Coordinates of C-alpha atoms in Angstrom, one line a residue:
M1 CA 153.2 370.4 82.3
P2 CA 152.6 368.9 85.7
E3 CA 149.0 367.6 85.9
G4 CA 146.7 367.2 88.8
P5 CA 148.6 364.2 90.5
S6 CA 151.9 366.0 90.3
V7 CA 150.5 369.2 91.9
R8 CA 148.9 367.2 94.6
K9 CA 152.2 365.8 95.5
F10 CA 153.8 369.3 95.4
Q11 CA 151.1 370.2 98.0
L12 CA 152.1 367.3 100.2
L13 CA 155.7 368.5 100.1
T14 CA 154.7 371.9 101.3
S15 CA 152.3 370.7 104.1
P16 CA 155.1 370.0 106.7
F17 CA 156.1 373.7 106.5
V18 CA 152.7 375.1 107.4
G19 CA 152.9 377.1 110.6
Q20 CA 156.6 377.9 110.1
V21 CA 158.0 381.4 109.6
V22 CA 160.1 382.4 106.6
V23 CA 163.5 383.7 107.6
K24 CA 165.3 384.1 104.2
V25 CA 164.1 384.3 100.6
G26 CA 165.7 384.1 97.2
G27 CA 165.0 383.2 93.6
S28 CA 164.8 384.6 90.1
T29 CA 161.1 385.5 89.9
R30 CA 160.2 389.1 88.9
K31 CA 156.5 388.5 89.3
I32 CA 156.6 389.3 93.0
N33 CA 158.9 391.1 95.4
V34 CA 160.3 388.0 97.2
N35 CA 161.4 390.2 100.1
D36 CA 157.7 390.6 100.9
L37 CA 157.7 387.0 102.1
N38 CA 160.4 387.7 104.8
A39 CA 159.1 387.2 108.3
L40 CA 155.8 385.8 107.2
R41 CA 154.3 382.7 108.4
L42 CA 153.0 379.9 105.9
Q43 CA 149.4 379.6 107.1
D44 CA 147.9 377.2 104.6
S45 CA 148.6 375.1 101.6
Q46 CA 146.0 374.0 99.1
V47 CA 145.8 372.6 95.6
H48 CA 143.0 373.0 93.1
G49 CA 143.5 371.3 89.7
K50 CA 146.9 372.3 88.2
N51 CA 147.4 375.3 90.7
L52 CA 149.0 375.4 94.1
Y53 CA 148.0 378.1 96.7
L54 CA 150.1 379.1 99.7
A55 CA 148.7 381.5 102.2
F56 CA 151.0 383.8 104.2
V57 CA 150.2 385.9 107.3
A58 CA 152.2 388.0 109.7
A59 CA 154.3 385.8 112.0
E60 CA 152.3 386.8 115.0
G61 CA 149.0 386.1 113.2
P62 CA 146.8 383.1 114.0
L63 CA 147.0 379.9 112.1
A64 CA 144.0 378.8 109.9
P65 CA 141.6 376.4 111.5
A66 CA 142.6 372.8 110.7
A67 CA 140.6 371.4 107.8
E68 CA 139.1 368.1 107.8
E69 CA 141.8 365.6 107.3
S70 CA 141.8 364.5 103.6
L71 CA 142.2 361.1 102.2
L72 CA 145.7 362.0 100.8
Q73 CA 146.8 363.2 104.3
R74 CA 145.6 360.1 105.9
E75 CA 147.5 357.9 103.5
A76 CA 150.7 360.1 104.1
A77 CA 150.2 359.7 107.8
T78 CA 150.0 355.9 107.6
G79 CA 153.1 355.4 105.7
A80 CA 152.7 356.3 102.1
S81 CA 156.0 357.4 100.7
S82 CA 156.6 361.1 99.8
P83 CA 160.1 361.6 98.5
A84 CA 161.8 364.9 99.3
Q85 CA 161.8 366.0 95.6
G86 CA 158.8 366.5 93.5
G87 CA 158.8 366.7 89.8
Q88 CA 156.9 365.7 86.7
E89 CA 157.8 362.4 85.2
Q90 CA 160.4 363.1 82.5
V91 CA 158.2 361.4 79.9
C92 CA 158.7 364.0 77.1
S93 CA 161.2 362.3 75.0
S94 CA 160.6 364.9 72.2
W95 CA 161.9 368.1 73.9
T96 CA 161.1 370.3 71.0
H97 CA 157.4 369.2 70.8
A98 CA 157.1 369.7 74.6
Q99 CA 158.5 373.2 74.4
D100 CA 156.1 374.0 71.5
E101 CA 153.2 372.8 73.6
E102 CA 154.2 374.9 76.6
L103 CA 154.5 378.0 74.4
Q104 CA 151.0 377.4 73.0
E105 CA 149.6 376.9 76.5
L106 CA 151.2 380.2 77.7
Q107 CA 149.7 382.0 74.8
H108 CA 146.3 380.7 75.6
S109 CA 146.5 381.0 79.4
R110 CA 144.7 383.7 81.3
F111 CA 146.9 383.0 84.4
E112 CA 149.0 386.1 84.0
A113 CA 145.9 388.4 84.0
P114 CA 144.5 388.4 87.5
D115 CA 141.2 390.1 88.1
P116 CA 142.1 393.8 88.9
A117 CA 139.1 393.9 91.2
E118 CA 140.5 391.1 93.3
G119 CA 143.3 393.3 94.6
P120 CA 146.4 392.1 96.5
G121 CA 145.9 389.2 98.9
N122 CA 147.8 386.9 101.2
W123 CA 147.5 383.8 98.9
L124 CA 150.3 383.1 96.5
R125 CA 149.2 381.2 93.5
F126 CA 151.6 378.9 91.6
H127 CA 151.1 377.5 88.1
F128 CA 153.9 375.2 86.9
G129 CA 155.6 375.2 83.5
L130 CA 157.4 372.5 81.5
F131 CA 159.0 370.2 84.1
G132 CA 158.0 372.6 86.8
S133 CA 158.6 371.2 90.4
I134 CA 159.0 371.8 94.0
R135 CA 161.8 370.3 96.1
A136 CA 162.0 370.2 99.9
N137 CA 165.3 370.6 101.7
E138 CA 167.4 370.1 98.5
F139 CA 168.1 371.8 95.2
S140 CA 167.8 370.3 91.7
R141 CA 170.9 369.5 90.0
A142 CA 171.7 369.3 86.2
N143 CA 171.3 365.9 84.8
R144 CA 172.5 366.8 81.3
A145 CA 174.3 369.6 79.5
N146 CA 172.5 372.4 77.9
K147 CA 172.7 373.4 74.3
K148 CA 176.0 375.2 74.8
G149 CA 177.5 372.1 76.5
D150 CA 177.4 373.6 80.0
W151 CA 176.3 371.7 83.0
K152 CA 174.3 374.3 84.8
D153 CA 171.9 373.6 87.7
P154 CA 168.4 374.8 87.2
V155 CA 167.8 378.4 88.6
P156 CA 165.0 378.4 91.2
R157 CA 162.1 380.8 90.7
L158 CA 161.6 381.0 94.5
V159 CA 163.4 379.7 97.6
L160 CA 161.8 379.9 101.0
H161 CA 164.0 379.2 104.1
F162 CA 162.2 378.6 107.3
K163 CA 163.0 379.2 110.9
S164 CA 163.1 375.4 111.5
G165 CA 166.1 375.1 109.1
G166 CA 164.2 373.5 106.3
F167 CA 163.5 375.1 102.9
L168 CA 161.3 374.9 99.9
V169 CA 162.5 375.4 96.3
F170 CA 160.2 376.2 93.4
Y171 CA 161.2 375.7 89.8
N172 CA 159.8 376.8 86.4
C173 CA 156.5 378.3 87.7
R174 CA 154.6 381.5 87.5
M175 CA 153.1 383.1 90.5
H176 CA 151.0 386.0 91.7
W177 CA 149.3 387.2 94.8
C178 CA 145.5 386.8 95.0
S179 CA 142.8 387.2 97.6
S180 CA 141.7 383.6 97.8
P181 CA 142.1 380.4 95.8
R182 CA 140.0 380.3 92.7
A183 CA 138.6 376.8 93.2
D184 CA 135.7 374.7 92.3
P185 CA 136.2 371.3 94.0
A186 CA 133.3 369.8 91.9
S187 CA 135.5 370.2 88.7
D188 CA 138.7 368.7 90.3
I189 CA 139.1 365.1 89.1
L190 CA 141.0 364.2 92.4
S191 CA 138.5 365.8 94.8
M192 CA 136.0 363.9 96.8
E193 CA 133.5 366.5 95.6
F194 CA 134.1 365.9 91.9
H195 CA 130.7 366.3 90.2
R196 CA 130.2 363.4 87.8
G197 CA 126.8 364.6 86.4
R198 CA 128.4 367.9 85.4
A199 CA 131.3 366.2 83.8
L200 CA 129.1 363.8 81.8
D201 CA 127.1 366.8 80.5
A202 CA 130.3 368.4 79.3
L203 CA 131.4 365.1 77.6
R204 CA 128.1 364.8 75.7
A205 CA 128.8 368.1 73.8
P206 CA 128.8 367.8 70.0
R207 CA 132.5 368.4 69.7
P208 CA 135.6 366.0 69.6
I209 CA 135.8 364.3 73.0
C210 CA 139.6 365.2 73.2
Y211 CA 138.6 368.9 73.4
S212 CA 136.1 368.4 76.1
L213 CA 138.5 366.4 78.3
L214 CA 141.0 369.4 78.5
D215 CA 138.3 371.8 79.5
Q216 CA 139.5 372.8 83.1
R217 CA 136.0 374.1 83.9
Y218 CA 134.8 370.5 84.1
F219 CA 138.0 368.4 84.4
S220 CA 140.4 370.5 86.6
G221 CA 143.8 368.9 86.8
L222 CA 143.3 366.6 83.7
G223 CA 146.2 367.3 81.3
N224 CA 147.4 365.9 78.0
I225 CA 149.0 362.8 79.4
I226 CA 145.8 361.8 81.2
K227 CA 143.8 362.6 78.2
N228 CA 145.8 360.3 75.9
E229 CA 145.9 357.4 78.3
I230 CA 142.2 357.3 79.3
L231 CA 141.0 357.6 75.8
Y232 CA 143.0 354.5 74.9
L233 CA 141.8 352.7 78.1
A234 CA 138.2 353.5 77.2
R235 CA 138.8 352.6 73.5
I236 CA 137.5 355.9 72.3
H237 CA 139.0 357.7 69.2
P238 CA 140.0 361.3 70.3
L239 CA 138.1 363.0 67.4
T240 CA 134.8 361.2 68.2
Q241 CA 132.0 363.7 68.9
G242 CA 130.8 363.2 72.4
S243 CA 127.3 363.5 71.4
L244 CA 127.6 360.4 69.3
L245 CA 128.8 358.2 72.2
A246 CA 126.5 356.1 74.4
R247 CA 126.1 357.1 78.0
S248 CA 127.8 353.8 79.0
A249 CA 130.9 354.8 77.0
L250 CA 131.0 358.2 78.6
E251 CA 130.6 356.7 82.0
R252 CA 133.5 354.3 81.3
L253 CA 135.6 357.2 80.1
L254 CA 134.9 359.1 83.3
D255 CA 135.7 356.1 85.4
C256 CA 139.0 355.7 83.6
A257 CA 139.8 359.4 84.2
V258 CA 139.3 359.3 87.9
R259 CA 140.9 355.9 88.4
F260 CA 144.0 356.7 86.2
S261 CA 144.5 360.0 88.0
S262 CA 144.2 358.4 91.3
D263 CA 146.5 355.6 90.5
W264 CA 149.0 358.1 89.1
L265 CA 149.1 359.9 92.3
H266 CA 149.5 356.9 94.5
S267 CA 152.4 355.8 92.2
K268 CA 154.0 359.1 92.7
L269 CA 153.7 358.9 96.5
R270 CA 155.3 355.4 96.3
G271 CA 158.2 356.9 94.2
E272 CA 157.2 354.8 91.1
G273 CA 157.1 356.0 87.5
L274 CA 154.1 356.3 85.2
H275 CA 153.3 353.2 83.2
R276 CA 152.1 354.6 79.8
Q277 CA 150.2 352.6 77.3
I278 CA 149.8 355.1 74.4
Y279 CA 151.3 358.4 75.2
Q280 CA 154.5 358.9 73.0
K281 CA 154.4 355.3 72.0
K282 CA 154.8 354.0 68.5
Q283 CA 152.8 350.8 69.1
C284 CA 149.9 350.1 71.5
P285 CA 150.1 347.3 74.0
L286 CA 148.5 344.9 71.4
G287 CA 151.3 345.7 68.8
H288 CA 149.2 348.0 66.5
A289 CA 150.9 351.0 64.9
V290 CA 150.0 354.3 66.7
M291 CA 149.0 357.5 65.0
K292 CA 150.0 360.9 66.3
G293 CA 148.6 364.4 65.5
A294 CA 148.2 367.9 67.0
L295 CA 144.6 368.2 67.8
G296 CA 142.6 371.1 69.1
P297 CA 139.8 373.5 68.3
S298 CA 140.2 376.0 65.4
G299 CA 142.1 379.0 66.6
G300 CA 142.8 377.2 70.0
L301 CA 145.5 375.2 71.7
K302 CA 146.7 372.2 69.7
R303 CA 148.0 369.3 71.8
L304 CA 149.9 366.2 70.6
T305 CA 147.6 363.2 70.6
W306 CA 148.4 359.5 70.2
W307 CA 145.8 356.9 69.4
C308 CA 145.4 353.4 67.9
P309 CA 143.1 353.3 64.9
Q310 CA 142.4 349.7 65.5
C311 CA 141.8 349.8 69.3
Q312 CA 140.0 353.2 69.1
P313 CA 137.9 353.2 66.1
A314 CA 136.0 356.4 65.3
V315 CA 132.3 356.8 65.8
L316 CA 130.9 358.9 62.9
P317 CA 127.3 360.1 62.1
G318 CA 127.5 358.2 58.8
D319 CA 129.6 355.4 57.2
G320 CA 133.2 356.0 56.4
D321 CA 136.6 356.3 58.1
P322 CA 137.9 359.4 59.6
S323 CA 140.5 361.5 57.8
P324 CA 143.8 360.6 59.3
V325 CA 145.7 363.4 61.2
T326 CA 149.4 363.2 60.6
E327 CA 152.4 364.7 62.3

């Protein structure tokens, strides 16, 4: 699924349309009545973790006050490349495994259960599924045949045509109306307000470190790709209990998380692919054999995890080697 850097790029694709009026709508979604968006003005666009929020108001309504210019917007204004299309890197070579992970995440997600007390609002919240994406002023085209051998273009969930003549196309996403963005910038790994102290406390918990990293309450936007890559970069075994690691090791892991996420975003803005060192690899960069297992808490979401036993030795409370986790 698109992780924080991808959704940040999606937000940059929507930003040029802020202030414009919707004149035509389309799409296959049944989560909302798309006709409700007709004649509304896109008032604001925000991203928080893995979620994108778009605010709509009546066309004659006032625009939201301009927010303080963010680092990303400054970079975009000074020449950072932002291609018209936005999509997650097609790094999932194992389609079946990727589909299984998405199904598990859907089953464990609370996204489809908005708070009834919240009531309808003017913010439309988007959560993207497997290979979910946004495209600006173009439609996605099939790059391979489906299981039946047909070359069918992906069906958009939502299409917004604006008075200016431009349009936005949303693929493979879930959406619902809400009264305001549910956001905590202190937990967003790409936010200037990211709270390192709170994140370190979460990493020190007496549970496998790979579980803690996917806790969106403390690491919003951090997904399975980032998890695998930063654990390798920090040379930490995914099943090591956070409480057994030295503070310096946790600090190094947190540095890797922030730096890798930021670097991935900037690569996206330059139109470059992701350079993976461990995710879906059979060997690490040093030539060691890589292990793979589906790791997750009992009764919870299991995510495919890759690690190098030699580069990422386990830290245990006693002597001995960790029990291997196989496919």
